[in-house]
Amino acid sequence: MPRHSRSPSSSQVYHIMFRGNNKRKIFMEDEDKERLIKILYNKKGNEAYSIYAYCVMDNHAHIVIKERKDSLARLTKRIGVSYAGYYNNKYKRIGHVFQDRYRSESIEDDRYLLAVIRYVHQNPEKAGESPMNQYRWSSYTEYINAERGIIDADGILKMFSNNRAAAVKEFERFNHQKTDEVFIDINKGKKIDKQNVYVYVEDYLSIRGIRINELRNHNMKSERNKLINYLLEESDLSRRQIAAVLDLNREMVRQAALSKEPSL
């Protein structure tokens, strides 16, 4: 898929994602997930950056981060190089650990920031891995249990209430709201365009454990139709362009539109 230039954030806040090369597992054991979290903690020393949320899954990791002394490019390089060195040494391998470069989106307002944090925390549940409050490798429990960790929780909690107990309770309620949001994907106006559609589709399929070539399968018809209809509603892409993005024939897209399968 083509690379696209990154949009700088006026708030200096970003949602970034590291993914394993060829979508392979890069966090093979609990120790590996703990190592990435330790790297995040160590690298943020001396106010290099702030972290508002994180979640480490088997083949990817989400981080919501704010630039401070370090630029986005520098801080992501430091994190990525450190983990890749650890991983290659531990598993006696060479070569790329991460798929291409990291993915990122800028976050410009508080509403969007809270929605992204919720999305990051819901990753384990949506992937069928674990209930949110039992998953050990995300920042959710740091918020709820007031644990001293790597996140800067105070500013986020104050968006809900100046009373910490009330803020934690409201934060918990907010994070458990059911949603089909998929980030990195939303822009003003139409949510999806020619530039971010590939990122959206990759994230959507990855969360559901679906390979793009499996969309052609008969047992994927319902999932395929939902995705097609969502792209038709939320983008300016033509049916021909959607077919090309999803590697489908145009008849499948036409039939999906006629089916009126409920969108996401």
PDB file of C-alpha atoms in Angstrom:
ATOM      1  CA  MET A   1       0.000   0.000   0.000  1.00  0.00           C
ATOM      2  CA  PRO A   2       1.298   3.481  -0.768  1.00  0.00           C
ATOM      3  CA  ARG A   3       2.856   5.722   1.831  1.00  0.00           C
ATOM      4  CA  HIS A   4       1.262   9.040   2.612  1.00  0.00           C
ATOM      5  CA  SER A   5       2.697  12.140   4.245  1.00  0.00           C
ATOM      6  CA  ARG A   6       1.953  12.602   7.905  1.00  0.00           C
ATOM      7  CA  SER A   7      -0.280  15.440   9.061  1.00  0.00           C
ATOM      8  CA  PRO A   8       1.324  17.467  11.880  1.00  0.00           C
ATOM      9  CA  SER A   9      -0.862  18.006  14.924  1.00  0.00           C
ATOM     10  CA  SER A  10      -1.318  21.521  16.276  1.00  0.00           C
ATOM     11  CA  SER A  11      -1.965  19.922  19.684  1.00  0.00           C
ATOM     12  CA  GLN A  12       1.178  17.751  19.360  1.00  0.00           C
ATOM     13  CA  VAL A  13      -0.968  14.730  20.289  1.00  0.00           C
ATOM     14  CA  TYR A  14      -0.937  11.614  18.110  1.00  0.00           C
ATOM     15  CA  HIS A  15      -2.334   8.120  17.932  1.00  0.00           C
ATOM     16  CA  ILE A  16       0.432   5.833  16.692  1.00  0.00           C
ATOM     17  CA  MET A  17       0.509   2.145  15.894  1.00  0.00           C
ATOM     18  CA  PHE A  18       3.412  -0.253  15.542  1.00  0.00           C
ATOM     19  CA  ARG A  19       2.617  -3.474  13.671  1.00  0.00           C
ATOM     20  CA  GLY A  20       4.640  -6.658  13.225  1.00  0.00           C
ATOM     21  CA  ASN A  21       6.298  -7.199   9.858  1.00  0.00           C
ATOM     22  CA  ASN A  22       3.927  -9.159   7.600  1.00  0.00           C
ATOM     23  CA  LYS A  23       1.419  -8.855  10.479  1.00  0.00           C
ATOM     24  CA  ARG A  24       3.332 -11.513  12.407  1.00  0.00           C
ATOM     25  CA  LYS A  25       3.371 -11.729  16.180  1.00  0.00           C
ATOM     26  CA  ILE A  26       6.134  -9.580  17.605  1.00  0.00           C
ATOM     27  CA  PHE A  27       5.062  -9.888  21.221  1.00  0.00           C
ATOM     28  CA  MET A  28       5.407 -13.639  21.574  1.00  0.00           C
ATOM     29  CA  GLU A  29       5.443 -13.846  25.354  1.00  0.00           C
ATOM     30  CA  ASP A  30       4.245 -11.789  28.316  1.00  0.00           C
ATOM     31  CA  GLU A  31       7.848 -10.689  28.813  1.00  0.00           C
ATOM     32  CA  ASP A  32       7.848  -9.076  25.354  1.00  0.00           C
ATOM     33  CA  LYS A  33       4.771  -6.980  26.070  1.00  0.00           C
ATOM     34  CA  GLU A  34       6.208  -5.972  29.402  1.00  0.00           C
ATOM     35  CA  ARG A  35       9.459  -4.994  27.689  1.00  0.00           C
ATOM     36  CA  LEU A  36       7.712  -2.563  25.322  1.00  0.00           C
ATOM     37  CA  ILE A  37       5.879  -0.974  28.254  1.00  0.00           C
ATOM     38  CA  LYS A  38       9.183  -0.675  30.120  1.00  0.00           C
ATOM     39  CA  ILE A  39      10.745   0.972  27.053  1.00  0.00           C
ATOM     40  CA  LEU A  40       7.873   3.481  26.939  1.00  0.00           C
ATOM     41  CA  TYR A  41       8.509   4.288  30.602  1.00  0.00           C
ATOM     42  CA  ASN A  42      12.275   4.603  30.246  1.00  0.00           C
ATOM     43  CA  LYS A  43      12.230   6.649  27.042  1.00  0.00           C
ATOM     44  CA  LYS A  44       9.774   9.225  28.410  1.00  0.00           C
ATOM     45  CA  GLY A  45      12.183  10.270  31.139  1.00  0.00           C
ATOM     46  CA  ASN A  46      13.108  13.934  31.387  1.00  0.00           C
ATOM     47  CA  GLU A  47       9.720  14.947  29.882  1.00  0.00           C
ATOM     48  CA  ALA A  48      10.567  13.657  26.398  1.00  0.00           C
ATOM     49  CA  TYR A  49       6.856  12.963  25.824  1.00  0.00           C
ATOM     50  CA  SER A  50       3.587  12.213  27.605  1.00  0.00           C
ATOM     51  CA  ILE A  51       1.500   9.071  27.159  1.00  0.00           C
ATOM     52  CA  TYR A  52      -2.287   9.133  27.467  1.00  0.00           C
ATOM     53  CA  ALA A  53      -3.039   5.512  26.552  1.00  0.00           C
ATOM     54  CA  TYR A  54      -1.429   2.328  25.284  1.00  0.00           C
ATOM     55  CA  CYS A  55      -2.353  -1.249  24.484  1.00  0.00           C
ATOM     56  CA  VAL A  56       0.075  -3.991  23.464  1.00  0.00           C
ATOM     57  CA  MET A  57      -1.460  -6.871  21.501  1.00  0.00           C
ATOM     58  CA  ASP A  58       0.272  -9.912  19.978  1.00  0.00           C
ATOM     59  CA  ASN A  59       1.094  -8.382  16.593  1.00  0.00           C
ATOM     60  CA  HIS A  60       0.674  -4.653  17.140  1.00  0.00           C
ATOM     61  CA  ALA A  61       0.649  -1.895  19.720  1.00  0.00           C
ATOM     62  CA  HIS A  62      -1.349   1.332  20.004  1.00  0.00           C
ATOM     63  CA  ILE A  63      -0.010   4.394  21.814  1.00  0.00           C
ATOM     64  CA  VAL A  64      -1.636   7.805  22.337  1.00  0.00           C
ATOM     65  CA  ILE A  65       1.247  10.184  22.832  1.00  0.00           C
ATOM     66  CA  LYS A  66       2.051  13.901  23.132  1.00  0.00           C
ATOM     67  CA  GLU A  67       5.245  15.450  21.846  1.00  0.00           C
ATOM     68  CA  ARG A  68       7.219  17.442  24.393  1.00  0.00           C
ATOM     69  CA  LYS A  69      11.004  17.612  24.155  1.00  0.00           C
ATOM     70  CA  ASP A  70      11.107  14.915  21.477  1.00  0.00           C
ATOM     71  CA  SER A  71       9.480  15.133  18.045  1.00  0.00           C
ATOM     72  CA  LEU A  72       7.141  12.376  16.909  1.00  0.00           C
ATOM     73  CA  ALA A  73       9.717  11.067  14.435  1.00  0.00           C
ATOM     74  CA  ARG A  74      12.475  10.945  17.028  1.00  0.00           C
ATOM     75  CA  LEU A  75      10.433   9.395  19.822  1.00  0.00           C
ATOM     76  CA  THR A  76       8.940   6.667  17.611  1.00  0.00           C
ATOM     77  CA  LYS A  77      12.398   5.853  16.248  1.00  0.00           C
ATOM     78  CA  ARG A  78      13.810   5.541  19.764  1.00  0.00           C
ATOM     79  CA  ILE A  79      10.971   3.269  20.864  1.00  0.00           C
ATOM     80  CA  GLY A  80      11.077   1.135  17.706  1.00  0.00           C
ATOM     81  CA  VAL A  81      14.845   0.709  17.583  1.00  0.00           C
ATOM     82  CA  SER A  82      15.007  -0.215  21.257  1.00  0.00           C
ATOM     83  CA  TYR A  83      12.335  -2.899  20.990  1.00  0.00           C
ATOM     84  CA  ALA A  84      13.659  -4.283  17.682  1.00  0.00           C
ATOM     85  CA  GLY A  85      17.120  -4.686  19.225  1.00  0.00           C
ATOM     86  CA  TYR A  86      15.664  -6.536  22.203  1.00  0.00           C
ATOM     87  CA  TYR A  87      13.462  -8.753  20.028  1.00  0.00           C
ATOM     88  CA  ASN A  88      16.134  -9.727  17.513  1.00  0.00           C
ATOM     89  CA  ASN A  89      18.621 -10.488  20.266  1.00  0.00           C
ATOM     90  CA  LYS A  90      16.172 -12.588  22.269  1.00  0.00           C
ATOM     91  CA  TYR A  91      14.948 -14.642  19.323  1.00  0.00           C
ATOM     92  CA  LYS A  92      18.330 -14.824  17.536  1.00  0.00           C
ATOM     93  CA  ARG A  93      17.085 -13.267  14.329  1.00  0.00           C
ATOM     94  CA  ILE A  94      17.912 -10.437  11.981  1.00  0.00           C
ATOM     95  CA  GLY A  95      15.794  -8.200   9.772  1.00  0.00           C
ATOM     96  CA  HIS A  96      12.817  -5.932  10.215  1.00  0.00           C
ATOM     97  CA  VAL A  97      10.592  -6.410  13.249  1.00  0.00           C
ATOM     98  CA  PHE A  98       7.975  -3.807  12.372  1.00  0.00           C
ATOM     99  CA  GLN A  99       5.921  -3.605   9.186  1.00  0.00           C
ATOM    100  CA  ASP A 100       7.079  -0.589   7.196  1.00  0.00           C
ATOM    101  CA  ARG A 101       7.092   2.564   9.287  1.00  0.00           C
ATOM    102  CA  TYR A 102       4.700   3.258  12.154  1.00  0.00           C
ATOM    103  CA  ARG A 103       1.210   4.551  11.379  1.00  0.00           C
ATOM    104  CA  SER A 104      -0.056   7.746  12.952  1.00  0.00           C
ATOM    105  CA  GLU A 105      -2.930  10.199  13.021  1.00  0.00           C
ATOM    106  CA  SER A 106      -3.052  13.653  14.554  1.00  0.00           C
ATOM    107  CA  ILE A 107      -5.539  14.398  17.339  1.00  0.00           C
ATOM    108  CA  GLU A 108      -6.823  17.955  17.363  1.00  0.00           C
ATOM    109  CA  ASP A 109      -9.590  18.077  19.975  1.00  0.00           C
ATOM    110  CA  ASP A 110     -10.597  16.563  23.306  1.00  0.00           C
ATOM    111  CA  ARG A 111     -13.649  14.713  21.963  1.00  0.00           C
ATOM    112  CA  TYR A 112     -11.546  12.879  19.428  1.00  0.00           C
ATOM    113  CA  LEU A 113      -8.811  12.234  22.002  1.00  0.00           C
ATOM    114  CA  LEU A 114     -11.238  10.538  24.386  1.00  0.00           C
ATOM    115  CA  ALA A 115     -12.711   8.457  21.557  1.00  0.00           C
ATOM    116  CA  VAL A 116      -9.249   7.251  20.528  1.00  0.00           C
ATOM    117  CA  ILE A 117      -8.350   6.361  24.127  1.00  0.00           C
ATOM    118  CA  ARG A 118     -11.574   4.337  24.375  1.00  0.00           C
ATOM    119  CA  TYR A 119     -10.776   2.589  21.090  1.00  0.00           C
ATOM    120  CA  VAL A 120      -7.269   1.698  22.289  1.00  0.00           C
ATOM    121  CA  HIS A 121      -8.587   0.280  25.567  1.00  0.00           C
ATOM    122  CA  GLN A 122     -11.288  -1.754  23.811  1.00  0.00           C
ATOM    123  CA  ASN A 123      -8.770  -3.559  21.556  1.00  0.00           C
ATOM    124  CA  PRO A 124      -8.453  -6.720  23.718  1.00  0.00           C
ATOM    125  CA  GLU A 125     -12.224  -7.181  23.981  1.00  0.00           C
ATOM    126  CA  LYS A 126     -12.855  -6.590  20.272  1.00  0.00           C
ATOM    127  CA  ALA A 127     -10.124  -9.087  19.423  1.00  0.00           C
ATOM    128  CA  GLY A 128     -11.668 -11.661  21.779  1.00  0.00           C
ATOM    129  CA  GLU A 129      -8.534 -11.691  23.937  1.00  0.00           C
ATOM    130  CA  SER A 130      -9.707 -10.508  27.333  1.00  0.00           C
ATOM    131  CA  PRO A 131     -12.160  -8.226  29.149  1.00  0.00           C
ATOM    132  CA  MET A 132     -10.795  -4.707  29.261  1.00  0.00           C
ATOM    133  CA  ASN A 133     -10.414  -4.620  33.040  1.00  0.00           C
ATOM    134  CA  GLN A 134      -8.457  -7.894  33.083  1.00  0.00           C
ATOM    135  CA  TYR A 135      -5.993  -7.132  30.317  1.00  0.00           C
ATOM    136  CA  ARG A 136      -2.536  -6.576  31.785  1.00  0.00           C
ATOM    137  CA  TRP A 137      -0.885  -4.765  28.894  1.00  0.00           C
ATOM    138  CA  SER A 138      -3.002  -1.656  28.453  1.00  0.00           C
ATOM    139  CA  SER A 139      -3.293   1.600  30.353  1.00  0.00           C
ATOM    140  CA  TYR A 140      -6.939   1.052  31.321  1.00  0.00           C
ATOM    141  CA  THR A 141      -6.191  -0.314  34.806  1.00  0.00           C
ATOM    142  CA  GLU A 142      -3.795   2.570  35.468  1.00  0.00           C
ATOM    143  CA  TYR A 143      -6.756   4.934  35.149  1.00  0.00           C
ATOM    144  CA  ILE A 144      -9.224   2.839  37.124  1.00  0.00           C
ATOM    145  CA  ASN A 145      -6.952   1.714  39.975  1.00  0.00           C
ATOM    146  CA  ALA A 146      -4.965   4.959  40.216  1.00  0.00           C
ATOM    147  CA  GLU A 147      -1.784   2.950  39.697  1.00  0.00           C
ATOM    148  CA  ARG A 148       1.483   4.789  39.297  1.00  0.00           C
ATOM    149  CA  GLY A 149       2.525   3.894  35.791  1.00  0.00           C
ATOM    150  CA  ILE A 150       3.620   5.577  32.596  1.00  0.00           C
ATOM    151  CA  ILE A 151       0.470   7.469  31.645  1.00  0.00           C
ATOM    152  CA  ASP A 152      -0.377  11.086  32.402  1.00  0.00           C
ATOM    153  CA  ALA A 153      -3.882  10.457  33.692  1.00  0.00           C
ATOM    154  CA  ASP A 154      -4.750  13.653  35.537  1.00  0.00           C
ATOM    155  CA  GLY A 155      -5.491  15.829  32.502  1.00  0.00           C
ATOM    156  CA  ILE A 156      -7.663  13.153  30.910  1.00  0.00           C
ATOM    157  CA  LEU A 157      -9.644  12.460  34.089  1.00  0.00           C
ATOM    158  CA  LYS A 158     -10.300  16.167  34.621  1.00  0.00           C
ATOM    159  CA  MET A 159     -12.185  16.166  31.312  1.00  0.00           C
ATOM    160  CA  PHE A 160     -14.824  14.136  33.180  1.00  0.00           C
ATOM    161  CA  SER A 161     -14.745  15.747  36.635  1.00  0.00           C
ATOM    162  CA  ASN A 162     -12.457  17.665  38.996  1.00  0.00           C
ATOM    163  CA  ASN A 163     -13.363  15.105  41.639  1.00  0.00           C
ATOM    164  CA  ARG A 164     -11.051  12.157  40.998  1.00  0.00           C
ATOM    165  CA  ALA A 165     -13.411   9.458  42.270  1.00  0.00           C
ATOM    166  CA  ALA A 166     -16.257  10.789  40.124  1.00  0.00           C
ATOM    167  CA  ALA A 167     -13.915  11.187  37.157  1.00  0.00           C
ATOM    168  CA  VAL A 168     -12.702   7.578  37.384  1.00  0.00           C
ATOM    169  CA  LYS A 169     -16.270   6.307  37.574  1.00  0.00           C
ATOM    170  CA  GLU A 170     -17.298   8.340  34.513  1.00  0.00           C
ATOM    171  CA  PHE A 171     -14.113   7.347  32.655  1.00  0.00           C
ATOM    172  CA  GLU A 172     -14.938   3.681  33.303  1.00  0.00           C
ATOM    173  CA  ARG A 173     -18.499   4.145  32.014  1.00  0.00           C
ATOM    174  CA  PHE A 174     -17.274   5.967  28.914  1.00  0.00           C
ATOM    175  CA  ASN A 175     -14.688   3.309  28.063  1.00  0.00           C
ATOM    176  CA  HIS A 176     -17.292   0.541  28.260  1.00  0.00           C
ATOM    177  CA  GLN A 177     -19.660   2.173  25.785  1.00  0.00           C
ATOM    178  CA  LYS A 178     -20.223  -0.107  22.821  1.00  0.00           C
ATOM    179  CA  THR A 179     -18.828   1.351  19.623  1.00  0.00           C
ATOM    180  CA  ASP A 180     -17.697   0.222  16.183  1.00  0.00           C
ATOM    181  CA  GLU A 181     -15.249   3.093  15.795  1.00  0.00           C
ATOM    182  CA  VAL A 182     -12.062   2.215  13.983  1.00  0.00           C
ATOM    183  CA  PHE A 183      -9.089   4.523  14.100  1.00  0.00           C
ATOM    184  CA  ILE A 184      -6.782   5.538  12.357  1.00  0.00           C
ATOM    185  CA  ASP A 185      -9.381   6.853   9.929  1.00  0.00           C
ATOM    186  CA  ILE A 186     -11.501   9.870  10.761  1.00  0.00           C
ATOM    187  CA  ASN A 187     -11.143  13.263   9.080  1.00  0.00           C
ATOM    188  CA  LYS A 188     -13.448  16.252   9.066  1.00  0.00           C
ATOM    189  CA  GLY A 189     -16.276  15.946   6.546  1.00  0.00           C
ATOM    190  CA  LYS A 190     -16.214  12.498   5.014  1.00  0.00           C
ATOM    191  CA  LYS A 191     -14.509  10.078   7.375  1.00  0.00           C
ATOM    192  CA  ILE A 192     -12.609   8.198   4.694  1.00  0.00           C
ATOM    193  CA  ASP A 193     -10.797   9.428   1.603  1.00  0.00           C
ATOM    194  CA  LYS A 194      -8.371   8.091  -0.996  1.00  0.00           C
ATOM    195  CA  GLN A 195      -5.445   8.712   1.336  1.00  0.00           C
ATOM    196  CA  ASN A 196      -6.637   7.024   4.532  1.00  0.00           C
ATOM    197  CA  VAL A 197      -8.883   4.276   3.129  1.00  0.00           C
ATOM    198  CA  TYR A 198      -6.023   1.784   3.076  1.00  0.00           C
ATOM    199  CA  VAL A 199      -5.210   2.443   6.730  1.00  0.00           C
ATOM    200  CA  TYR A 200      -8.877   2.126   7.656  1.00  0.00           C
ATOM    201  CA  VAL A 201      -9.311  -1.193   5.835  1.00  0.00           C
ATOM    202  CA  GLU A 202      -6.079  -2.630   7.262  1.00  0.00           C
ATOM    203  CA  ASP A 203      -7.099  -1.754  10.824  1.00  0.00           C
ATOM    204  CA  TYR A 204     -10.662  -2.998  10.363  1.00  0.00           C
ATOM    205  CA  LEU A 205      -9.527  -6.377   9.041  1.00  0.00           C
ATOM    206  CA  SER A 206      -6.698  -6.745  11.553  1.00  0.00           C
ATOM    207  CA  ILE A 207      -9.015  -6.242  14.537  1.00  0.00           C
ATOM    208  CA  ARG A 208     -11.348  -8.940  13.213  1.00  0.00           C
ATOM    209  CA  GLY A 209      -8.572 -11.334  12.218  1.00  0.00           C
ATOM    210  CA  ILE A 210      -9.561 -11.270   8.537  1.00  0.00           C
ATOM    211  CA  ARG A 211      -7.134 -11.288   5.602  1.00  0.00           C
ATOM    212  CA  ILE A 212      -8.120  -9.121   2.682  1.00  0.00           C
ATOM    213  CA  ASN A 213      -8.181 -12.091   0.278  1.00  0.00           C
ATOM    214  CA  GLU A 214     -10.698 -13.812   2.568  1.00  0.00           C
ATOM    215  CA  LEU A 215     -13.323 -11.161   1.787  1.00  0.00           C
ATOM    216  CA  ARG A 216     -14.038 -13.056  -1.413  1.00  0.00           C
ATOM    217  CA  ASN A 217     -15.122 -16.142   0.557  1.00  0.00           C
ATOM    218  CA  HIS A 218     -18.832 -16.959   0.706  1.00  0.00           C
ATOM    219  CA  ASN A 219     -18.824 -17.179   4.507  1.00  0.00           C
ATOM    220  CA  MET A 220     -17.507 -13.607   4.638  1.00  0.00           C
ATOM    221  CA  LYS A 221     -20.417 -12.192   2.654  1.00  0.00           C
ATOM    222  CA  SER A 222     -22.074 -10.414   5.575  1.00  0.00           C
ATOM    223  CA  GLU A 223     -18.808  -8.930   6.838  1.00  0.00           C
ATOM    224  CA  ARG A 224     -17.850  -7.948   3.286  1.00  0.00           C
ATOM    225  CA  ASN A 225     -21.185  -6.242   2.654  1.00  0.00           C
ATOM    226  CA  LYS A 226     -21.012  -4.273   5.900  1.00  0.00           C
ATOM    227  CA  LEU A 227     -17.557  -2.983   5.056  1.00  0.00           C
ATOM    228  CA  ILE A 228     -18.491  -2.110   1.461  1.00  0.00           C
ATOM    229  CA  ASN A 229     -21.633  -0.241   2.498  1.00  0.00           C
ATOM    230  CA  TYR A 230     -19.734   1.661   5.170  1.00  0.00           C
ATOM    231  CA  LEU A 231     -17.153   2.752   2.603  1.00  0.00           C
ATOM    232  CA  LEU A 232     -19.956   3.813   0.256  1.00  0.00           C
ATOM    233  CA  GLU A 233     -21.564   5.899   3.008  1.00  0.00           C
ATOM    234  CA  GLU A 234     -18.486   7.421   4.592  1.00  0.00           C
ATOM    235  CA  SER A 235     -16.232   8.112   1.623  1.00  0.00           C
ATOM    236  CA  ASP A 236     -16.332   9.722  -1.786  1.00  0.00           C
ATOM    237  CA  LEU A 237     -14.869   6.607  -3.391  1.00  0.00           C
ATOM    238  CA  SER A 238     -16.671   5.121  -6.369  1.00  0.00           C
ATOM    239  CA  ARG A 239     -17.727   1.488  -6.503  1.00  0.00           C
ATOM    240  CA  ARG A 240     -14.836   0.831  -8.867  1.00  0.00           C
ATOM    241  CA  GLN A 241     -12.361   2.384  -6.420  1.00  0.00           C
ATOM    242  CA  ILE A 242     -13.779   0.399  -3.484  1.00  0.00           C
ATOM    243  CA  ALA A 243     -13.488  -2.801  -5.489  1.00  0.00           C
ATOM    244  CA  ALA A 244      -9.829  -1.995  -6.186  1.00  0.00           C
ATOM    245  CA  VAL A 245      -9.065  -1.198  -2.531  1.00  0.00           C
ATOM    246  CA  LEU A 246     -10.672  -4.443  -1.305  1.00  0.00           C
ATOM    247  CA  ASP A 247      -9.350  -6.537  -4.204  1.00  0.00           C
ATOM    248  CA  LEU A 248     -12.901  -7.540  -5.174  1.00  0.00           C
ATOM    249  CA  ASN A 249     -14.691  -7.577  -8.490  1.00  0.00           C
ATOM    250  CA  ARG A 250     -17.167  -4.780  -9.138  1.00  0.00           C
ATOM    251  CA  GLU A 251     -20.102  -7.168  -9.160  1.00  0.00           C
ATOM    252  CA  MET A 252     -19.468  -8.008  -5.493  1.00  0.00           C
ATOM    253  CA  VAL A 253     -19.554  -4.305  -4.657  1.00  0.00           C
ATOM    254  CA  ARG A 254     -22.720  -3.789  -6.690  1.00  0.00           C
ATOM    255  CA  GLN A 255     -24.448  -6.726  -4.998  1.00  0.00           C
ATOM    256  CA  ALA A 256     -23.394  -5.452  -1.568  1.00  0.00           C
ATOM    257  CA  ALA A 257     -24.942  -2.058  -2.319  1.00  0.00           C
ATOM    258  CA  LEU A 258     -28.159  -3.720  -3.432  1.00  0.00           C
ATOM    259  CA  SER A 259     -28.278  -5.936  -0.345  1.00  0.00           C
ATOM    260  CA  LYS A 260     -28.563  -2.919   1.979  1.00  0.00           C
ATOM    261  CA  GLU A 261     -26.562  -4.893   4.558  1.00  0.00           C
ATOM    262  CA  PRO A 262     -26.441  -2.795   7.734  1.00  0.00           C
ATOM    263  CA  SER A 263     -23.276  -0.740   7.837  1.00  0.00           C
ATOM    264  CA  LEU A 264     -20.859  -0.559  10.757  1.00  0.00           C
TER     265      LEU A 264
END
